[in-house]
Amino acid sequence: MRETLFLLADLWMIFAGYFYGWTFIRRYGNYLLGLEWMVVATSGTNFLLWSLLGAESDSVLYDVAYFFDAFSRSVGITLILVLGLMKVTHRYKPSRGVDIAVFGVAIMAALFLRPFHGADLHTDRGAFWVSVFYVVVNLLTAVFLCSFVKRLWDAGARWPAVWTALVTAAGTTIAITYDFFPLPFDDANRTIFYTAALATWGTQGFVYFRAYRALHDRNAASDANPARATSALA
């Protein structure tokens, strides 16, 4: 039963990542969010293959999994997420050069941080501070997402605001639990934790897309009829 739930959670994250990632690019031209969603989906695909092929720690898929993990935890679902959402919160339109540079930074960060995965936080100070870094950047991103929730609420998108707040809280809980608070009732492969994490990350992809769409539509309506939008805010 645990394995089935794990596979379903991973499949959900893969679907959400590829489907909504492609939609971000095709419908909104948002390559930052679109490509990051696809990175998450590719990470889930790699994780699924690794699990189905025996989950061996000496597999190349194991190393690739931690690369993708470091990619998204350090820069992807932090800086890239914020910059991507700023398109609807601050009308920010990054150039292709910015898109490329940010993903380049994410790749370099992943290559640098990946070797710290799996080390004992009690004996390896480097691994400890890397884990602290992951939590700190997640919390800073959560601060921005709180302002994102407020913008949704003020725009009248109440349910997207509520779901964004809930899934952000869940994501932050996963980030804090990830390295520092392993579940005492979990198995050696942390199946319960990873099931919850994959389900949460997939739901984040879905909810953040819906929230983005709500603000995009609000902005489009304001641009189409600025006089009406001004009177509504008065």
Coordinates of C-alpha atoms in Angstrom, one line a residue:
M1 CA 0.0 0.0 0.0
R2 CA 2.8 2.4 0.8
E3 CA 4.5 1.7 -2.5
T4 CA 1.3 2.3 -4.4
L5 CA 0.7 5.6 -2.7
F6 CA 4.3 6.6 -3.4
L7 CA 3.9 5.8 -7.1
L8 CA 0.6 7.7 -7.4
A9 CA 2.2 10.7 -5.7
D10 CA 5.1 10.6 -8.1
L11 CA 2.9 10.2 -11.1
W12 CA 0.8 13.2 -9.9
M13 CA 3.9 15.4 -9.6
I14 CA 5.1 14.3 -13.1
F15 CA 1.8 15.1 -14.7
A16 CA 1.4 18.4 -13.0
G17 CA 5.0 19.4 -13.9
Y18 CA 4.8 18.6 -17.6
F19 CA 1.2 19.6 -18.2
Y20 CA 1.2 22.9 -16.4
G21 CA 4.9 23.6 -17.3
W22 CA 4.0 23.4 -21.0
T23 CA 0.9 25.4 -20.4
F24 CA 2.9 28.2 -18.8
I25 CA 5.1 28.4 -21.9
R26 CA 2.4 27.9 -24.5
R27 CA -0.3 30.1 -23.0
Y28 CA 1.7 32.8 -21.1
G29 CA 5.2 32.7 -22.6
N30 CA 6.5 32.2 -19.0
Y31 CA 9.7 30.2 -19.6
L32 CA 10.9 30.6 -16.0
L33 CA 7.9 28.8 -14.5
G34 CA 7.3 26.5 -17.5
L35 CA 10.8 25.1 -17.6
E36 CA 11.1 24.9 -13.8
W37 CA 7.8 22.9 -13.7
M38 CA 9.3 20.6 -16.3
V39 CA 12.5 20.2 -14.3
V40 CA 10.4 19.1 -11.3
A41 CA 8.5 16.6 -13.6
T42 CA 11.8 15.3 -15.0
S43 CA 13.1 14.9 -11.5
G44 CA 10.0 12.9 -10.7
T45 CA 10.4 10.7 -13.8
N46 CA 14.0 10.0 -12.9
F47 CA 13.0 9.2 -9.3
L48 CA 10.3 6.8 -10.6
L49 CA 12.7 5.0 -12.9
W50 CA 15.2 4.7 -10.0
S51 CA 12.6 3.2 -7.7
L52 CA 11.3 0.7 -10.3
L53 CA 14.8 -0.4 -11.2
G54 CA 15.7 -1.4 -7.7
A55 CA 16.5 1.9 -5.9
E56 CA 20.2 1.2 -5.8
S57 CA 22.4 3.9 -4.2
D58 CA 25.2 3.2 -6.7
S59 CA 22.9 3.9 -9.7
V60 CA 23.6 6.9 -11.9
L61 CA 19.9 7.7 -11.5
Y62 CA 20.5 8.1 -7.7
D63 CA 23.1 10.9 -8.5
V64 CA 20.8 12.5 -11.0
A65 CA 18.0 12.5 -8.5
Y66 CA 20.0 14.5 -6.0
F67 CA 21.1 16.9 -8.7
F68 CA 17.5 17.7 -9.6
D69 CA 16.7 17.9 -5.9
A70 CA 19.5 20.5 -5.3
F71 CA 18.5 22.4 -8.4
S72 CA 14.9 23.0 -7.3
R73 CA 15.6 23.4 -3.5
S74 CA 18.3 26.0 -4.0
V75 CA 17.2 28.1 -6.9
G76 CA 14.3 26.5 -8.8
I77 CA 11.4 26.7 -6.4
T78 CA 12.9 29.8 -4.8
L79 CA 14.4 32.4 -7.0
I80 CA 13.0 31.1 -10.3
L81 CA 9.6 30.7 -8.8
V82 CA 9.6 34.3 -7.4
L83 CA 10.9 35.8 -10.7
G84 CA 8.3 33.9 -12.7
L85 CA 5.4 34.9 -10.4
M86 CA 6.5 38.6 -10.6
K87 CA 5.2 38.6 -14.2
V88 CA 1.7 38.9 -12.7
T89 CA 2.5 40.6 -9.4
H90 CA 4.9 43.3 -10.7
R91 CA 4.5 43.1 -14.5
Y92 CA 8.1 41.9 -14.6
K93 CA 9.2 40.6 -18.0
P94 CA 12.7 39.1 -17.9
S95 CA 14.7 39.0 -21.0
R96 CA 15.9 35.7 -22.6
G97 CA 19.3 36.5 -21.2
V98 CA 17.9 36.7 -17.7
D99 CA 16.1 33.4 -18.2
I100 CA 19.3 31.7 -19.4
A101 CA 21.4 33.2 -16.6
V102 CA 19.1 32.2 -13.8
F103 CA 18.9 28.6 -15.0
G104 CA 22.7 28.6 -15.4
V105 CA 23.0 29.7 -11.8
A106 CA 20.6 26.9 -10.8
I107 CA 22.7 24.3 -12.6
M108 CA 25.9 25.5 -11.0
A109 CA 24.3 25.6 -7.6
A110 CA 23.0 22.0 -8.1
L111 CA 26.5 20.8 -9.1
F112 CA 28.0 22.4 -6.1
L113 CA 25.4 21.3 -3.5
R114 CA 24.6 17.8 -4.8
P115 CA 27.7 16.1 -3.0
F116 CA 26.4 17.3 0.4
H117 CA 23.3 15.1 0.1
G118 CA 23.3 12.0 2.3
A119 CA 26.0 13.2 4.7
D120 CA 25.5 13.1 8.5
L121 CA 24.4 16.5 9.6
H122 CA 25.9 15.8 13.1
T123 CA 29.4 15.2 11.8
D124 CA 29.5 17.1 8.5
R125 CA 29.3 20.8 9.1
G126 CA 29.1 21.5 5.3
A127 CA 26.1 19.3 4.9
F128 CA 24.5 20.9 8.0
W129 CA 24.8 24.4 6.6
V130 CA 23.6 23.4 3.2
S131 CA 20.5 22.0 4.8
V132 CA 20.1 25.3 6.7
F133 CA 20.5 27.2 3.4
Y134 CA 17.7 25.1 1.9
V135 CA 15.3 26.0 4.8
V136 CA 16.3 29.7 4.8
V137 CA 15.7 30.2 1.0
N138 CA 12.4 28.3 1.3
L139 CA 11.3 30.6 4.2
L140 CA 12.3 33.7 2.2
T141 CA 10.3 32.4 -0.8
A142 CA 7.3 31.8 1.6
V143 CA 7.5 35.5 2.6
F144 CA 7.1 36.5 -1.1
L145 CA 4.3 33.9 -1.5
C146 CA 2.4 35.5 1.5
S147 CA 2.4 38.8 -0.5
F148 CA 1.2 36.8 -3.5
V149 CA -1.6 35.4 -1.5
K150 CA -2.6 38.9 -0.4
R151 CA -2.7 40.1 -4.0
L152 CA -4.9 37.2 -4.9
W153 CA -7.2 38.0 -2.0
D154 CA -7.4 41.7 -2.9
A155 CA -8.1 40.7 -6.5
G156 CA -11.2 38.8 -5.4
A157 CA -9.6 35.4 -6.1
R158 CA -10.4 34.1 -2.6
W159 CA -10.2 30.3 -3.2
P160 CA -6.9 30.5 -5.1
A161 CA -5.6 32.6 -2.2
V162 CA -6.6 30.1 0.4
W163 CA -5.2 27.1 -1.6
T164 CA -2.0 29.0 -2.3
A165 CA -1.6 29.7 1.4
L166 CA -2.3 26.1 2.4
V167 CA 0.0 24.5 -0.2
T168 CA 2.8 27.0 0.7
A169 CA 2.5 26.0 4.3
A170 CA 2.7 22.4 3.4
G171 CA 5.7 23.0 1.2
T172 CA 7.5 24.8 4.0
T173 CA 6.7 22.0 6.4
I174 CA 8.3 19.5 3.9
A175 CA 11.3 21.7 3.6
I176 CA 11.9 21.9 7.3
T177 CA 11.2 18.2 7.8
Y178 CA 13.3 17.1 4.9
D179 CA 16.8 17.0 6.6
F180 CA 16.1 18.0 10.2
F181 CA 13.1 16.0 11.4
P182 CA 12.9 12.5 9.9
L183 CA 9.6 10.7 10.7
P184 CA 10.3 8.2 13.5
F185 CA 7.6 5.8 12.1
D186 CA 8.9 5.9 8.5
D187 CA 10.9 3.1 6.9
A188 CA 14.5 3.1 5.8
N189 CA 13.7 4.5 2.4
R190 CA 11.5 7.3 3.9
T191 CA 8.6 6.1 1.8
I192 CA 6.0 8.0 3.9
F193 CA 7.9 11.3 3.8
Y194 CA 8.7 11.1 0.1
T195 CA 5.0 10.3 -0.7
A196 CA 3.9 13.4 1.2
A197 CA 6.7 15.4 -0.4
L198 CA 5.9 14.3 -4.0
A199 CA 2.2 14.9 -3.4
T200 CA 2.8 18.3 -2.0
W201 CA 5.2 19.4 -4.8
G202 CA 2.7 18.2 -7.4
T203 CA -0.1 20.1 -5.8
Q204 CA 2.1 23.2 -5.6
G205 CA 2.5 23.0 -9.3
F206 CA -1.2 22.8 -9.9
V207 CA -2.2 25.4 -7.3
Y208 CA 0.4 28.0 -8.3
F209 CA -0.6 27.7 -11.9
R210 CA -4.3 28.3 -11.0
A211 CA -3.3 31.3 -8.9
Y212 CA -1.1 32.7 -11.6
R213 CA -3.9 32.3 -14.1
A214 CA -6.3 34.2 -11.7
L215 CA -3.9 37.2 -11.4
H216 CA -3.1 37.1 -15.1
D217 CA -6.8 37.3 -16.0
R218 CA -7.3 40.1 -13.5
N219 CA -4.5 42.0 -15.1
A220 CA -5.8 41.4 -18.6
A221 CA -9.2 42.7 -17.5
S222 CA -7.7 45.8 -16.0
D223 CA -5.7 46.5 -19.1
A224 CA -8.8 46.0 -21.3
N225 CA -10.9 48.4 -19.2
P226 CA -8.7 50.6 -17.0
A227 CA -11.5 53.0 -16.1
R228 CA -13.6 50.3 -14.7
A229 CA -10.7 48.8 -12.8
T230 CA -9.9 52.2 -11.3
S231 CA -13.5 52.8 -10.2
A232 CA -13.6 49.3 -8.7
L233 CA -10.5 50.0 -6.6
A234 CA -11.8 53.5 -5.5

